[in-house]
Each structure stands twice: as C-alpha cells, then as structure tokens.
Coordinates of C-alpha atoms in Angstrom, one line a residue:
M1 CA 0.0 -0.1 0.1
H2 CA 1.5 3.2 -1.2
D3 CA 0.8 6.3 0.9
V4 CA 1.1 9.6 -0.9
V5 CA 0.5 13.2 -0.1
F6 CA 0.5 15.9 -2.8
K7 CA -0.1 19.4 -3.7
T8 CA -2.9 20.5 -5.7
T9 CA -3.0 23.2 -8.4
A10 CA -5.4 25.1 -5.9
G11 CA -2.6 24.9 -3.1
S12 CA -4.2 22.6 -0.8
T13 CA -2.6 19.1 0.2
L14 CA -4.4 15.8 -0.5
Q15 CA -3.5 12.4 0.4
Y16 CA -4.3 9.0 -1.2
F17 CA -3.4 5.3 -1.0
K18 CA -2.5 3.0 -3.9
C19 CA -2.5 -0.8 -4.1
G20 CA -3.4 -3.6 -6.5
T21 CA -2.8 -4.3 -10.1
G22 CA -4.8 -3.5 -13.2
P23 CA -7.0 -0.7 -14.7
I24 CA -7.2 2.4 -12.1
M25 CA -10.4 2.5 -9.9
I26 CA -10.3 5.7 -7.6
V27 CA -12.5 5.2 -4.5
T28 CA -14.0 7.9 -2.5
P29 CA -15.6 7.8 1.0
P30 CA -17.8 10.1 2.4
A31 CA -16.2 13.3 3.7
W32 CA -17.8 13.7 7.0
G33 CA -15.0 11.8 8.8
L34 CA -14.9 7.9 8.5
G35 CA -12.0 8.3 6.0
V36 CA -10.8 5.7 3.6
S37 CA -9.7 2.9 6.0
Y38 CA -13.1 1.2 6.2
L39 CA -13.1 0.9 2.3
Q40 CA -9.4 -0.3 2.3
E41 CA -10.8 -3.2 4.4
A42 CA -13.8 -3.9 2.5
L43 CA -12.4 -3.9 -1.2
T44 CA -9.6 -6.1 -1.0
P45 CA -11.1 -8.5 -3.2
L46 CA -10.9 -6.0 -6.1
E47 CA -7.0 -5.6 -5.7
Q48 CA -6.3 -8.7 -8.0
S49 CA -8.2 -7.1 -10.8
F50 CA -7.7 -3.2 -10.3
T51 CA -5.3 -0.8 -9.3
L52 CA -7.4 0.8 -6.2
V53 CA -6.7 4.6 -5.7
F54 CA -8.4 5.5 -2.2
L55 CA -8.7 9.3 -1.9
E56 CA -8.8 11.0 1.6
P57 CA -11.2 13.7 0.9
R58 CA -10.2 17.5 2.3
A59 CA -10.1 17.5 6.0
N60 CA -9.9 13.8 6.3
G61 CA -6.6 11.8 7.1
K62 CA -3.5 14.0 6.1
S63 CA -5.7 16.0 3.6
S64 CA -5.8 19.9 4.5
R65 CA -8.7 21.3 6.0
P66 CA -10.5 24.2 3.9
A67 CA -12.8 26.8 4.9
A68 CA -16.2 25.6 6.2
P69 CA -17.9 26.8 3.1
E70 CA -15.8 24.7 0.9
M71 CA -16.9 21.3 2.6
T72 CA -19.8 20.7 0.6
C73 CA -19.8 17.7 -1.5
W74 CA -20.1 19.8 -4.7
H75 CA -16.8 21.4 -3.7
I76 CA -15.0 18.3 -2.6
A77 CA -15.7 16.7 -6.1
D78 CA -12.7 19.0 -7.2
D79 CA -10.6 16.8 -5.1
I80 CA -11.2 13.9 -7.5
E81 CA -10.1 16.3 -10.3
Y82 CA -6.8 17.3 -8.7
L83 CA -6.2 13.6 -8.2
R84 CA -6.8 12.7 -11.8
Q85 CA -4.3 15.5 -12.7
E86 CA -1.9 14.2 -10.2
L87 CA -1.9 10.6 -11.5
G88 CA -1.5 11.8 -15.2
L89 CA -5.0 10.3 -16.3
D90 CA -6.6 11.6 -19.4
N91 CA -9.8 9.8 -18.0
I92 CA -10.7 8.1 -14.8
P93 CA -11.3 4.3 -16.1
C94 CA -13.5 3.7 -13.1
L95 CA -14.7 6.0 -10.0
L96 CA -16.3 4.2 -7.2
G97 CA -18.1 6.2 -4.3
H98 CA -19.7 4.9 -1.2
S99 CA -22.6 6.5 1.0
G100 CA -21.6 10.3 0.9
G101 CA -18.6 9.5 -1.2
G102 CA -21.0 8.3 -3.9
T103 CA -22.7 11.8 -3.7
I104 CA -19.0 13.3 -4.3
A105 CA -18.5 11.0 -7.1
L106 CA -21.8 11.6 -8.8
Y107 CA -21.1 15.6 -8.5
Y108 CA -17.8 14.8 -10.3
A109 CA -19.7 13.0 -13.1
I110 CA -21.7 15.8 -13.4
K111 CA -19.1 18.5 -13.3
Y112 CA -16.5 16.7 -15.4
P113 CA -18.6 14.3 -17.5
T114 CA -15.7 13.9 -20.2
K115 CA -13.1 12.7 -17.5
V116 CA -14.9 9.5 -16.0
N117 CA -15.6 6.4 -18.0
Q118 CA -17.3 4.2 -15.7
L119 CA -19.1 5.0 -12.4
I120 CA -20.2 3.0 -9.5
L121 CA -22.5 4.5 -6.9
S122 CA -22.9 2.3 -3.8
N123 CA -25.7 3.0 -1.3
H124 CA -25.0 6.9 -2.3
R125 CA -27.0 10.0 -1.0
L126 CA -28.7 12.0 -3.9
D127 CA -27.9 15.6 -2.6
G128 CA -31.1 17.7 -2.3
F129 CA -33.5 14.9 -2.6
D130 CA -36.3 14.6 -0.1
D131 CA -36.5 11.0 1.1
G132 CA -38.0 11.5 4.5
K133 CA -40.9 9.1 4.1
S134 CA -38.7 6.3 2.9
M135 CA -36.3 6.8 5.8
K136 CA -39.2 7.0 8.3
E137 CA -40.5 3.7 6.9
A138 CA -37.3 2.0 7.2
I139 CA -36.9 3.1 10.9
V140 CA -40.3 1.9 11.8
E141 CA -39.3 -1.4 10.3
K142 CA -36.0 -1.7 12.2
A143 CA -37.8 -0.7 15.4
K144 CA -39.8 -4.1 15.4
N145 CA -36.2 -5.8 16.3
P146 CA -35.3 -5.5 19.8
K147 CA -31.5 -5.9 18.9
M148 CA -32.2 -2.5 17.2
H149 CA -33.6 -0.6 20.2
A150 CA -30.3 0.7 21.7
P151 CA -28.8 1.7 18.4
L152 CA -31.7 3.7 17.4
K153 CA -31.7 5.5 21.0
A154 CA -28.1 6.3 20.4
W155 CA -28.9 7.6 16.7
T156 CA -31.2 10.4 18.3
T157 CA -28.3 11.3 21.0
S158 CA -27.2 14.7 20.8
H159 CA -23.3 15.2 19.8
E160 CA -23.1 18.8 19.6
N161 CA -20.4 19.2 22.4
L162 CA -18.8 15.9 22.0
T163 CA -15.0 15.2 21.7
D164 CA -13.8 13.3 18.4
E165 CA -13.3 10.3 20.6
G166 CA -16.9 10.6 22.1
F167 CA -18.3 11.2 18.7
A168 CA -16.8 8.0 17.5
Q169 CA -18.3 6.2 20.4
V170 CA -21.8 7.3 19.4
I171 CA -21.1 6.2 15.8
R172 CA -20.1 2.8 17.2
S173 CA -23.2 2.6 19.2
F174 CA -25.7 3.5 16.3
L175 CA -24.1 1.8 13.3
P176 CA -25.8 -1.4 13.7
I177 CA -29.0 0.2 12.5
Y178 CA -27.3 0.5 9.0
F179 CA -27.4 -3.4 8.6
Y180 CA -30.2 -5.6 8.0
N181 CA -28.6 -8.0 10.4
P182 CA -27.1 -5.8 13.3
D183 CA -24.7 -8.3 14.2
A184 CA -23.0 -7.9 10.6
F185 CA -21.7 -4.6 12.0
Y186 CA -18.9 -6.6 13.9
R187 CA -17.7 -8.1 10.6
S188 CA -15.8 -5.0 10.1
K189 CA -13.0 -4.6 12.3
E190 CA -12.6 -0.7 11.0
L191 CA -16.1 0.3 11.6
S192 CA -16.4 -1.7 15.1
S193 CA -13.2 -0.3 16.5
L194 CA -13.5 3.4 15.4
Q195 CA -11.7 5.5 18.0
S196 CA -11.8 9.2 16.8
V197 CA -14.0 10.8 14.0
P198 CA -13.8 14.6 13.6
L199 CA -17.0 16.3 14.5
W200 CA -16.0 19.3 12.7
N201 CA -16.1 17.4 9.5
Y202 CA -19.9 16.0 10.3
Q203 CA -21.1 19.4 11.2
T204 CA -19.8 21.0 8.1
V205 CA -20.7 18.5 5.7
N206 CA -24.1 17.6 7.2
G207 CA -25.0 20.9 9.1
A208 CA -28.2 22.5 8.6
D209 CA -26.6 25.7 7.2
R210 CA -24.6 23.9 4.4
E211 CA -25.2 24.6 0.8
V212 CA -27.3 22.1 -0.9
H213 CA -27.3 21.7 -4.4
Q214 CA -30.1 19.7 -6.3
Q215 CA -28.3 16.7 -7.8
E216 CA -31.4 15.3 -9.2
A217 CA -31.8 18.1 -11.8
E218 CA -28.3 17.7 -13.2
L219 CA -28.4 14.0 -13.6
G220 CA -28.7 14.3 -17.4
K221 CA -25.1 15.7 -17.5
V222 CA -23.6 12.1 -16.6
T223 CA -22.3 10.2 -19.5
A224 CA -20.4 7.8 -17.7
K225 CA -21.3 4.1 -17.7
T226 CA -23.1 3.8 -14.4
L227 CA -23.8 1.0 -12.0
I228 CA -26.0 1.9 -8.9
I229 CA -25.9 -0.5 -5.9
S230 CA -28.9 -0.1 -3.3
C231 CA -30.1 -2.0 -0.4
R232 CA -33.8 -2.3 0.9
A233 CA -32.5 -2.3 4.6
D234 CA -30.4 0.7 4.2
P235 CA -32.3 3.7 6.4
V236 CA -30.1 6.6 5.2
C237 CA -29.3 6.1 1.5
T238 CA -32.7 4.2 0.5
P239 CA -33.7 2.7 -2.7
A240 CA -36.0 5.6 -3.5
Q241 CA -32.7 7.9 -3.8
A242 CA -31.1 5.0 -6.1
M243 CA -34.3 4.8 -8.2
A244 CA -34.2 8.6 -8.8
T245 CA -30.7 8.4 -9.8
Q246 CA -31.3 5.5 -12.4
K247 CA -34.1 7.4 -13.7
G248 CA -32.0 10.7 -14.3
I249 CA -28.8 8.8 -15.9
R250 CA -29.4 7.4 -19.2
G251 CA -28.6 3.8 -19.5
S252 CA -27.5 3.2 -15.8
K253 CA -27.9 0.1 -14.3
L254 CA -29.5 -0.5 -10.8
V255 CA -29.0 -3.3 -8.7
I256 CA -31.2 -3.7 -5.3
Y257 CA -30.4 -6.4 -2.8
D258 CA -33.1 -7.4 -0.1
E259 CA -32.3 -8.1 3.5
C260 CA -29.0 -5.9 3.2
G261 CA -28.1 -2.6 4.7
H262 CA -25.8 0.3 4.0
F263 CA -22.4 -1.8 3.8
P264 CA -23.6 -4.4 1.1
W265 CA -20.2 -6.3 0.9
L266 CA -20.6 -7.3 4.6
E267 CA -24.0 -8.9 3.8
K268 CA -24.3 -10.0 0.2
E269 CA -21.5 -11.6 -1.3
E270 CA -22.6 -11.1 -4.7
T271 CA -21.6 -7.4 -4.5
F272 CA -18.2 -8.0 -5.7
R273 CA -19.4 -10.1 -8.5
D274 CA -21.9 -7.7 -9.5
I275 CA -19.2 -5.0 -9.6
I276 CA -16.7 -7.2 -11.6
D277 CA -19.3 -8.1 -14.2
F278 CA -20.3 -4.6 -14.8
L279 CA -16.8 -3.4 -15.4
H280 CA -15.9 -6.5 -17.6

C-alpha cells in the first residue's frame, strides 16, 4: 500500500493510498470523518483485478482542512479532479463512491462528464432529494427488532459538544441500524473499532446551514457508464434515492439487494461479482 501526499494546483494538500494491479479505480469515501480505512478493508477482493486509489477527501487523514463553506460535496468533487491530474490520467477508468462518497463521485461525473468512463455508486446519497418518507418507513421496520432498540436510541443522541473520541463512540453505538442483521456490524474491524471521528467534518458536511445543490436536476449531464447499488434495509441511502438516480442517468444499471443494509459487501457476497461483471 503506497501512501502519497501531494499539493494540488489550488495549493491544498491531499492524501491517497494506492494498491493492487490492473486498470485504475479511484475510490471515494464520505467526507464527514470516516476516512478511507473501512473501504481499504472492504475492497480487498478487487485488488487482484484493479489498481485501487483511495482518496482521503479534504479535512480527512493528512488532507488539508479548507474553510467551512468549501466542505460541501459539490466542492469536494474537485479533489477527485486534482487527483486525476496528479495521476496523469486523461480519463478516470472507473470511479467508485460509497455513501456520501457516492454523492461526491456523482458530482464529479456531473461537473466533469468527459473525465470519467465508468461510475459505481454504492448506497449513495442523492443531494437535495427529499427522502423523508422512505427513511421513516425504514426506521419503523427496524424498530420491530429488539436488537435495534439501543442503536436507534443512540442515533438520536445529541453530539453537539462531544469530543472526536466521544463522537466515534456514539457512531459505534448506532451503526448496527445501518445493517439488515445488526450483528453484521462486527464483521468490519474498522467500523466496530472506530476511535476518533472529527466532529467538525460532520457538522460542516451535514450541518443545517450547509449549501445544498439539487443533484437530481443535473443527472442528465452524466455520460459515464453507471452502476447503482442499493439495499432495501438501508435507512439513510434508501432505494428511493437510487431509483431517482437511475431514472436520471441514461442507460444506468440499478441493482437492489434484499435483506441488506448500508454496507452491502458485509451482507451480500454477490456485491463483488456484480461490480466485476459490470466493469468487464
């Protein structure tokens, strides 16, 4: 695993990790503080077929922190463009984003449509999409499982004055609701052992005063061959968002897994098969 830090043309600093062999796949995590370690753990099976380049978005890892107004997913998409330039790529062969990282990757495909060939959105959030009804239905369903009661309570805990370590503890407490089977949470060492998550990132990326773009209206700009992965037991990035994205991107493919939550590779072994089949 190569760890690289470089200066962008805008003067900021970005970090990325590189491993594997084959065509390049750039991987983007959400920017609110998880970083790329959980995806490095998750995507190991792809290293035999692809050169994986994991980007630490601004304010994550060793990447420099910008001013708060520049921590929107719209702005962070430019970090992918800086990375493309750093790698000397005319086009990105494949761009994969998970969760909020999918939001960032989708913005990149909207802003730089000629610079990405293939796009994979796994459990992505469609920025500006009103999904309150589907999210509420998902939570009502999860509340039927007694194992979800404590995580659901933790999910509503205020974190305004927490330390980064305290915030990580709250996240560990509520992450089981992101799964169909709450015990599947412990299959990820990286997620289940989170020690510190920068609260500043979360507050700026997801804060009530953040600038919100309406992604749905711009989906027609995407020209990349696109695979969208969604899961019916995902309470935050629901199939409703995935279906709206699939409708807006011409020729895109949508896969929805039953009995699976926000991290499909931990609950559905066919996840990697579907990704590789799509790319090949």
